[in-house]
Tab-separated table of C-alpha atoms and ligand atoms in Angstrom:
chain	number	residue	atom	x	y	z
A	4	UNK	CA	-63.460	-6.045	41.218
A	5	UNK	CA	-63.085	-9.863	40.766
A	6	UNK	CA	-65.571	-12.060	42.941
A	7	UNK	CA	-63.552	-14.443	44.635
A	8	UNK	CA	-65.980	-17.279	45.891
A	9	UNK	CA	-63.982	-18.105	48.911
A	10	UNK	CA	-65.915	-21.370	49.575
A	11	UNK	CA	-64.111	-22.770	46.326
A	12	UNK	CA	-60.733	-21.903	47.231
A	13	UNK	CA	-58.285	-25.193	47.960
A	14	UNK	CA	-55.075	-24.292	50.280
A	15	UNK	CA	-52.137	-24.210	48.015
A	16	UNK	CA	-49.422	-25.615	48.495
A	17	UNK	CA	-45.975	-24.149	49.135
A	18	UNK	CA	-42.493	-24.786	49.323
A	19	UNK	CA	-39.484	-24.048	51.991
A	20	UNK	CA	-37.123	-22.144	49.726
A	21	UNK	CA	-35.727	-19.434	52.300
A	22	UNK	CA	-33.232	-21.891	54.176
A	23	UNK	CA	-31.552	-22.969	50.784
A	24	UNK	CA	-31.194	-19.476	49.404
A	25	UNK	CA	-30.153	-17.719	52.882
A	26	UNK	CA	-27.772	-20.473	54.121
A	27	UNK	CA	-24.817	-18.553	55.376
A	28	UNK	CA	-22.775	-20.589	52.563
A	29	UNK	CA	-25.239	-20.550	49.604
A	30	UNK	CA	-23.776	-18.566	46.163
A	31	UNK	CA	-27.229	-16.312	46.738
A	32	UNK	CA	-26.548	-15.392	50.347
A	33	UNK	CA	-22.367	-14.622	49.871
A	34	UNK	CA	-22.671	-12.436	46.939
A	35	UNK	CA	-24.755	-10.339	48.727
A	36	UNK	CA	-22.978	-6.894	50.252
A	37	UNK	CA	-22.432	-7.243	53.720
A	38	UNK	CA	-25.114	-4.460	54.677
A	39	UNK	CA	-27.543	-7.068	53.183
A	40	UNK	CA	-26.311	-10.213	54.821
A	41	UNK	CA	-26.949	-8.130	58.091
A	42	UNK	CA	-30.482	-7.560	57.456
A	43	UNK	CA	-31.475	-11.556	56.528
A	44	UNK	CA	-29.322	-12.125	59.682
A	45	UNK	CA	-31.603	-10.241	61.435
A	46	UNK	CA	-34.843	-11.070	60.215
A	47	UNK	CA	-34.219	-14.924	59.870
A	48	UNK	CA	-32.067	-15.993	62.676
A	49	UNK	CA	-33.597	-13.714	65.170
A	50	UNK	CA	-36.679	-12.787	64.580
A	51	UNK	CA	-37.970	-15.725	62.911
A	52	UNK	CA	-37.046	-17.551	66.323
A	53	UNK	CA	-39.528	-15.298	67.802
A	54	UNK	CA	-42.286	-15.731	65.809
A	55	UNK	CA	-44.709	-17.064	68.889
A	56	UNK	CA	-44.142	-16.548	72.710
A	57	UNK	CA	-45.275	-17.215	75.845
A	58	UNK	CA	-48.842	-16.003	76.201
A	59	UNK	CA	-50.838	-14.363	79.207
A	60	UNK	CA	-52.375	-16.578	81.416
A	61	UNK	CA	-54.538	-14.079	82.692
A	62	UNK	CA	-56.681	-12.461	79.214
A	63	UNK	CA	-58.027	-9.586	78.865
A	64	UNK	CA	-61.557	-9.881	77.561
A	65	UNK	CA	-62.426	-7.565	74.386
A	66	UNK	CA	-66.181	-6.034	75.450
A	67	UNK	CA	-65.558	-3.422	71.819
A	68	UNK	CA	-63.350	-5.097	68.958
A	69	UNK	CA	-63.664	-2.239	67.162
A	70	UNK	CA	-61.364	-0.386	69.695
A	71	UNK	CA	-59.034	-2.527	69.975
A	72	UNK	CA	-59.463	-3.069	65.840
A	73	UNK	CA	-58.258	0.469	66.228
A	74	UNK	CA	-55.859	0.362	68.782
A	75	UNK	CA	-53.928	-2.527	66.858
A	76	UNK	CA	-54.241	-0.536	63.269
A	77	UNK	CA	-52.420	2.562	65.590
A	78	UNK	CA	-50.129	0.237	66.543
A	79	UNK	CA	-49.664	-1.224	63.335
A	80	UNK	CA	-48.777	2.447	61.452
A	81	UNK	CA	-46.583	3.749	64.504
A	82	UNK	CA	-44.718	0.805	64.335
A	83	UNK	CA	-43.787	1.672	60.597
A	84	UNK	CA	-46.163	0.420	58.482
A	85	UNK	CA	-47.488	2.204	55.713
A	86	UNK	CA	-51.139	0.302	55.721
A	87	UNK	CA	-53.002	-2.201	57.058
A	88	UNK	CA	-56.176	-3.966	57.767
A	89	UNK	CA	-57.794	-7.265	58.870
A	90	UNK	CA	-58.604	-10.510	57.188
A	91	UNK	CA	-60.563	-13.601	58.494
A	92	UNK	CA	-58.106	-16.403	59.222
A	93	UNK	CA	-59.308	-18.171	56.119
A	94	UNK	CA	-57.646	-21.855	55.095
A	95	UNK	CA	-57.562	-20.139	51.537
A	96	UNK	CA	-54.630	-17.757	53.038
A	97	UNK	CA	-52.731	-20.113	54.141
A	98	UNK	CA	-50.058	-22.699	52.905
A	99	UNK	CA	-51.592	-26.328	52.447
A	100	UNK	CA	-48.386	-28.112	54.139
A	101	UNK	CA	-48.959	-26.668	57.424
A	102	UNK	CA	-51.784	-27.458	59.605
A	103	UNK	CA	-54.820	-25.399	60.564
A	104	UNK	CA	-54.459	-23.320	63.453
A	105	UNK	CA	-57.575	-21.644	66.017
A	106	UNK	CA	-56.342	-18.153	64.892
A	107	UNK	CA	-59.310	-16.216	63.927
A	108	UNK	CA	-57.672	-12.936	62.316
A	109	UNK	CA	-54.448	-12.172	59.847
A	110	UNK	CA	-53.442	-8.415	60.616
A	111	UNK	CA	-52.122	-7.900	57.297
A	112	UNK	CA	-49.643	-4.591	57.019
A	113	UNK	CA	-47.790	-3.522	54.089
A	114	UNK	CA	-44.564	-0.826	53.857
A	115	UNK	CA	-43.917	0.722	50.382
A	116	UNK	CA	-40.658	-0.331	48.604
A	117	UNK	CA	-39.584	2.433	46.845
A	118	UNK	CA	-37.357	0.930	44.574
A	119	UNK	CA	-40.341	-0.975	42.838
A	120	UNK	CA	-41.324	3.322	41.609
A	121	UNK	CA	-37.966	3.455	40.093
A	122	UNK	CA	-36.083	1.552	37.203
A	123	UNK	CA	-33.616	0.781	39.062
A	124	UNK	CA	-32.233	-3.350	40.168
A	125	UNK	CA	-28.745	-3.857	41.837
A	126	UNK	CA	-27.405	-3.393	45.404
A	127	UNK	CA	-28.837	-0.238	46.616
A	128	UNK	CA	-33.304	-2.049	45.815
A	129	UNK	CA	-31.490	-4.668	47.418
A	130	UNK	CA	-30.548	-3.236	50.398
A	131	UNK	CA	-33.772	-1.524	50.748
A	132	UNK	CA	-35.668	-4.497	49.881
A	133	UNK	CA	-33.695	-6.397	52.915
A	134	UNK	CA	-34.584	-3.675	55.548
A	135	UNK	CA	-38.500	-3.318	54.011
A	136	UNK	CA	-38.700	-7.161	54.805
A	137	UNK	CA	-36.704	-6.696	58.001
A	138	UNK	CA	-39.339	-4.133	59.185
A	139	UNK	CA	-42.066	-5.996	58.090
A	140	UNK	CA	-41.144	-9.098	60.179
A	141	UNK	CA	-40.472	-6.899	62.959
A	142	UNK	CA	-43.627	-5.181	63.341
A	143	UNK	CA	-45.070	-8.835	63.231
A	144	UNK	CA	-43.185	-9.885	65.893
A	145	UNK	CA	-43.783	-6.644	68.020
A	146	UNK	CA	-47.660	-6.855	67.608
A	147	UNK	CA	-47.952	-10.493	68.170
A	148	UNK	CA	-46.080	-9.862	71.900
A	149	UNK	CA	-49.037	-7.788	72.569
A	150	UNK	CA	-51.316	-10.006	71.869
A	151	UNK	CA	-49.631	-12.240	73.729
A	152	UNK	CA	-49.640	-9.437	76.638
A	153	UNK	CA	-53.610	-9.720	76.499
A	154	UNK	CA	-53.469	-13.137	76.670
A	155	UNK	CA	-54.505	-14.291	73.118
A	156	UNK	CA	-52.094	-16.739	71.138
A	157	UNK	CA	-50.738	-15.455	68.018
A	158	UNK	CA	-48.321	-15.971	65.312
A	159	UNK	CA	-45.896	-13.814	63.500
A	160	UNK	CA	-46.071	-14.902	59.342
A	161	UNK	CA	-42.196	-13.769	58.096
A	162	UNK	CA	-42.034	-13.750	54.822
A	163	UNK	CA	-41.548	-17.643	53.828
A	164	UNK	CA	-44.592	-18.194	56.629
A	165	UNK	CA	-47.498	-19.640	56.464
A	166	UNK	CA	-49.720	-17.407	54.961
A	167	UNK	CA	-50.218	-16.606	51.374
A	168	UNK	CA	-49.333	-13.141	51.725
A	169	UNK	CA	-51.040	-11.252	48.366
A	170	UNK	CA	-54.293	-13.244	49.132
A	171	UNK	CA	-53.954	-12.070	52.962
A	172	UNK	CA	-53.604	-8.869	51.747
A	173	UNK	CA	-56.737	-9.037	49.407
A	174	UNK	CA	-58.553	-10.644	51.914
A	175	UNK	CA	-57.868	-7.207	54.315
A	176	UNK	CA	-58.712	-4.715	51.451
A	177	UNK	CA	-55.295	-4.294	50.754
A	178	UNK	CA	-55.319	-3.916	47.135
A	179	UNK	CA	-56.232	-6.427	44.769
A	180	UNK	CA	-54.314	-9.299	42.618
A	181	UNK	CA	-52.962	-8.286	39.980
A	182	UNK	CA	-52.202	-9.612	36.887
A	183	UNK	CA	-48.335	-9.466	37.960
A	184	UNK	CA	-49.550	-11.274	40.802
A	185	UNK	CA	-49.604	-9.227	43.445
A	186	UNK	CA	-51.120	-6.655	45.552
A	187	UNK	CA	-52.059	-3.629	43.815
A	188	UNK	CA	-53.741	-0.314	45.077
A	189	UNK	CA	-54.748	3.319	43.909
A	190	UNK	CA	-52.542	4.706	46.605
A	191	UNK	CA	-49.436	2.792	46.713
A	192	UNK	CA	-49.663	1.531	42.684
A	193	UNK	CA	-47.555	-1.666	43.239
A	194	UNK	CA	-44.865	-0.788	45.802
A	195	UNK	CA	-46.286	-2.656	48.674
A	196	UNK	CA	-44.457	-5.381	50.433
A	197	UNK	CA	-46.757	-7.355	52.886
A	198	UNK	CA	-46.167	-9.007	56.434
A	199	UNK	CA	-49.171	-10.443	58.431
A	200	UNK	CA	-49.490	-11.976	62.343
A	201	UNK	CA	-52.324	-14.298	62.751
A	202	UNK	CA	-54.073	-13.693	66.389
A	203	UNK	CA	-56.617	-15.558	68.188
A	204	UNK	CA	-57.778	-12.121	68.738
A	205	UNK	CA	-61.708	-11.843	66.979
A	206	UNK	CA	-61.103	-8.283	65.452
A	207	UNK	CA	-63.084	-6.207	63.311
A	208	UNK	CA	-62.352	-7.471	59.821
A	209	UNK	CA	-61.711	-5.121	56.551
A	210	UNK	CA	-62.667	-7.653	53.720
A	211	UNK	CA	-61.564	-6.845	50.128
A	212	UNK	CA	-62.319	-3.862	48.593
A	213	UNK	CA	-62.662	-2.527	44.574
A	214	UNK	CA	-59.187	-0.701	44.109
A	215	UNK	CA	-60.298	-0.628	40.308
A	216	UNK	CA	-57.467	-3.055	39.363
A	217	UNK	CA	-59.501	-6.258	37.895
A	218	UNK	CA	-61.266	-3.811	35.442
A	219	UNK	CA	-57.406	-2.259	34.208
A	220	UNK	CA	-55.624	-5.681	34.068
A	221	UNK	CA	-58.391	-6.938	31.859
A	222	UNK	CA	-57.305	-4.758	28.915
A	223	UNK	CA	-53.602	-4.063	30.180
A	224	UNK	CA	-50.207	-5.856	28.928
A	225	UNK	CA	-48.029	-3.977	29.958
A	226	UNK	CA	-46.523	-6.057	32.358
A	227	UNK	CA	-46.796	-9.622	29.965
A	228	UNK	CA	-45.315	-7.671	27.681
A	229	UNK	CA	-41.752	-6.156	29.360
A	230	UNK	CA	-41.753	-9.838	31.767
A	231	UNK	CA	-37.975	-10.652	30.310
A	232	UNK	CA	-39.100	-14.534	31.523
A	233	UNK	CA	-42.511	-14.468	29.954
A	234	UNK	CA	-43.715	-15.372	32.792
A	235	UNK	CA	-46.972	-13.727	33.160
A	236	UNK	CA	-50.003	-15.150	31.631
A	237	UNK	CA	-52.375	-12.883	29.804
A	238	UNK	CA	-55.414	-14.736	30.713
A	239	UNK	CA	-57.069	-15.813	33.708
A	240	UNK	CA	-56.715	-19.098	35.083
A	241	UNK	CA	-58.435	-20.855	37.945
A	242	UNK	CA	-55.729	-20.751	40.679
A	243	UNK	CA	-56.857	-23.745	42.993
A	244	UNK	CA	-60.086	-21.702	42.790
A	245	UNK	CA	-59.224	-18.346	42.370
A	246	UNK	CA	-59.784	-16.487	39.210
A	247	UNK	CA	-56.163	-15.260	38.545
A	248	UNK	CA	-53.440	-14.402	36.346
A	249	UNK	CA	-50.920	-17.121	36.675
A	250	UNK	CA	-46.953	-15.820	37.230
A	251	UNK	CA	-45.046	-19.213	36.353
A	252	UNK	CA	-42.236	-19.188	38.885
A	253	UNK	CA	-39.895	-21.259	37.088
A	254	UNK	CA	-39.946	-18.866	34.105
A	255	UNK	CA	-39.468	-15.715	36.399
A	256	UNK	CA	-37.330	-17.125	39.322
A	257	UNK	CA	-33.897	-17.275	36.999
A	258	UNK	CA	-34.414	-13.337	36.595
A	259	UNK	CA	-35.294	-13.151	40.220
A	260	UNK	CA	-31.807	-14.590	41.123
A	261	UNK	CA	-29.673	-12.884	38.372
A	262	UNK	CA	-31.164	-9.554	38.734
A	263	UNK	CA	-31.069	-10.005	42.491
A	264	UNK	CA	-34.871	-9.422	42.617
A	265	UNK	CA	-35.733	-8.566	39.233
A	266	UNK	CA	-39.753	-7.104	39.745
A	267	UNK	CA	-39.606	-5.004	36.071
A	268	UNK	CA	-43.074	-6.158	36.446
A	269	UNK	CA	-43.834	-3.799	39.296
A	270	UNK	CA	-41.676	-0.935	37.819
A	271	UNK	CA	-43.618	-0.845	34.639
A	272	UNK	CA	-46.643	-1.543	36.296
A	273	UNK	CA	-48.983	1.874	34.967
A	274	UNK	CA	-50.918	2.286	38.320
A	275	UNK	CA	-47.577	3.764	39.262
A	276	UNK	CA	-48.586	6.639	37.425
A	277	UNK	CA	-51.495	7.094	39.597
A	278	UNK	CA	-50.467	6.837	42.682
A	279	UNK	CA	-48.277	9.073	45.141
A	280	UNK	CA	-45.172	7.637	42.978
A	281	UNK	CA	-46.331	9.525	39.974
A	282	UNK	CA	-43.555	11.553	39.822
A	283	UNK	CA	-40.916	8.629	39.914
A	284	UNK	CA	-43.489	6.639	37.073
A	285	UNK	CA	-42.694	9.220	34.404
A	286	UNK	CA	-39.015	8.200	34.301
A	287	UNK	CA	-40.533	4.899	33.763
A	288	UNK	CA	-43.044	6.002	30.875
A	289	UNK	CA	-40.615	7.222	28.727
A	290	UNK	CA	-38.118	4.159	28.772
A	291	UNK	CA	-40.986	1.840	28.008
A	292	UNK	CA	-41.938	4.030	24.774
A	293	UNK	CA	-38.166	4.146	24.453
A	294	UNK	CA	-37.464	0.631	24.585
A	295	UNK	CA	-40.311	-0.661	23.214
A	296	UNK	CA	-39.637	-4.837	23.501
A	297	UNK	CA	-38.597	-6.664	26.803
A	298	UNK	CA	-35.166	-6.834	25.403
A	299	UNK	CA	-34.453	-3.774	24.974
A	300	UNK	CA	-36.322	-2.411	28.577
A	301	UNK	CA	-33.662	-4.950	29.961
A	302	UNK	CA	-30.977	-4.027	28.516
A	303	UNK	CA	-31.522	-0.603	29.566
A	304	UNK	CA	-31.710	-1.296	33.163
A	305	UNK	CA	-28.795	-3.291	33.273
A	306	UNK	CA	-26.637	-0.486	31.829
A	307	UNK	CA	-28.126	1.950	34.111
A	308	UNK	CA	-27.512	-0.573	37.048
A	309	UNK	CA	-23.823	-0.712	36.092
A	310	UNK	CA	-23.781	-4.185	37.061
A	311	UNK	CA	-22.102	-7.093	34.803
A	312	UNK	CA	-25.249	-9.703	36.211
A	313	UNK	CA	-23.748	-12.513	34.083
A	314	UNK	CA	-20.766	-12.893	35.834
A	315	UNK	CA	-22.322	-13.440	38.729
A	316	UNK	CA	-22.771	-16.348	40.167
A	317	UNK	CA	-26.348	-17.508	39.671
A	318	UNK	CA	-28.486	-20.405	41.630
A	319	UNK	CA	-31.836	-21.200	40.852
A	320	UNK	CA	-33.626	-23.653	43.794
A	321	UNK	CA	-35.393	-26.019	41.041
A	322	UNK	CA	-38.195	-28.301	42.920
A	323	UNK	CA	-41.316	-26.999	42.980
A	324	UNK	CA	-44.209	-29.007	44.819
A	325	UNK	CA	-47.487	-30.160	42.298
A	326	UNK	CA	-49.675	-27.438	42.099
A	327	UNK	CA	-47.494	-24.894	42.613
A	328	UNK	CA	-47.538	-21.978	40.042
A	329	UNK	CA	-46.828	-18.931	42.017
A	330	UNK	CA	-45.610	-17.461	45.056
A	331	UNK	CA	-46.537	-14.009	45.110
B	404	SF4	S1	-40.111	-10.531	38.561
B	404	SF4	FE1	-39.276	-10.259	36.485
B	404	SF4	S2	-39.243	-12.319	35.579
B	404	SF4	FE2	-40.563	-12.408	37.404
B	404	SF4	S3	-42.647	-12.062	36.644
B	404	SF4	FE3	-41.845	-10.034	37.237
B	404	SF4	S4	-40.910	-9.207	35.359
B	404	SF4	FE4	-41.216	-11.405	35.048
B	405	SF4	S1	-48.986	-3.828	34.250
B	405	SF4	FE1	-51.120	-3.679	33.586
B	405	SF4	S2	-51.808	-5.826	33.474
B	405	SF4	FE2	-49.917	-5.787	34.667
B	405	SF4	S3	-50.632	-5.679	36.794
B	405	SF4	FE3	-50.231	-3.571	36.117
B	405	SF4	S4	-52.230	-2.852	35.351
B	405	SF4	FE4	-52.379	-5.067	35.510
């Protein structure tokens, strides 16, 4: 597992990209299918507006964290989350443009996204990708009005927040970074999608843990390789202090808008093939030995998609802030 000294880390900053894309009159939002457009309705101009409340007055003290540590996991899972666990509210989580807040905890929770297990991009990942990140947000919401029911100030971090969510996620034992640059674990390979809600709450915290990733990404390329952007470094860099692969956003974000969310780099990802998406990861196996180059992978998805991607209309948000190399 890598050793991330978390004493090094600098904030990092980030940039407000979800208003330009999901304007109700932006070329990305319109050309989505109406089932689609529901879903960012819901999750940005409703539940985002939620994201704190009114809190308690009268708080409940916590005599046992670990209950309640328990209580809010339970919570967590019966709310629809696949997996979660608890990170230390640590500046290195969070987005250097916004200030410091007196939370003490991220509850970090992640849902599986099926459509990363198949090789598959067009409307129907898309529409499950808009209700994963729908969920997501809402279970942040829900859980934050509890702890605002017990009278601790919280925060619910959408997607576009102000957390970091893939270090969040390592930081609660998630998974680890990988070299596609995100969360990666045994169980889920690299379907999980991640929301968080930072609480004032002083929880029992999870801490990373040694999913075995580091040790495969060192000698893996799978992922470099099929990236139709090249956008995925093979070596490590030092990400504002954080040993890391590097995913250069510019590169990847025109196949991000074209292929409406392109993330070949998850499909082809091999710790799909040991995880419960095994099955799915064999379809996978034999178009990569098919295919063989990144051209060729591509082109195969696209016919299978049945999509004509370059006639549609295609905007790419071009500023990026200094310093800023990757997103997730
Ligand atoms: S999403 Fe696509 S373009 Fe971006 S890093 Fe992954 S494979 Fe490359
Ligand atoms: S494809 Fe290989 S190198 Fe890329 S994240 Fe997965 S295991 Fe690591």
């Amino acid at each position: 597992m890598v050793q991330v000294d978390l004493a090094k880390i600098e904030r990092i900053p980030g940039r407000a990209r979800e208003d330009e894309i999901e304007a109700a009159d932006s070329p990305f939002y319109t050309r989505q299918p109406l089932t689609v457009r529901r879903y960012l309705y819901l999750s940005k101009d409703l539940l985002r507006k939620q994201r704190e409340v009114p809190v308690n007055p009268d708080r409940t003290e916590i005599d046992d964290p670990t209950e309640i540590t328990n209580t809010i996991k339970e919570m967590a899972l019966k709310l629809g989350a696949d997996v979660v666990g608890i990170a230390d509210y640590h500046p290195a989580a969070t987005f250097s443009q916004f200030p410091l807040r007196d939370f003490k905890r991220i509850v970090v929770f992640g849902k599986e996204f099926i459509y990363d297990s198949k090789l598959e991009i067009g409307h129907h990942a898309t529409l499950e990708l808009a209700q994963v990140k729908f969920e997501l947000d809402n279970i942040a919401v829900q859980l934050n009005y509890h702890f605002a029911s017990w009278g601790y100030a919280g925060s619910a971090m959408m997607n576009g927040g102000e957390v970091l969510l893939p270090v969040a996620g390592y930081l609660a034992g998630l998974g680890e970074l990988g070299k596609l640059g995100s969360i990666i674990s045994k169980e889920h390979g690299s379907t999980l999608r991640l929301g968080a809600v930072a609480t004032e709450m002083p929880l029992k915290i999870d801490g990373p843990k040694d999913h075995g990733v580091d040790q495969v990404c060192q000698s893996c390329q799978i992922c470099t390789r099929f990236c139709p952007g090249e956008a995925i470094s093979p070596e490590k860099y030092d990400f504002h202090g954080i040993p890391r692969w590097r995913i250069n956003t510019p590169k990847c974000e025109p196949y991000l808008f074209k292929l409406f969310g392109c993330k070949i780099c998850m499909m082809v990802c091999p710790f799909g093939s040991r995880s419960k998406f095994k099955e799915e990861y064999k379809n996978t196996a034999a178009a990569i030995r098919e295919a063989k180059t990144r051209e060729a992978l591509l082109d195969k998805i696209v016919e299978q998609s049945g999509i004509d991607f370059d006639k549609l209309n295609v905007p790419v948000v071009e500023h990026y802030p200094d310093g800023w190399d990757s997103e997730e």
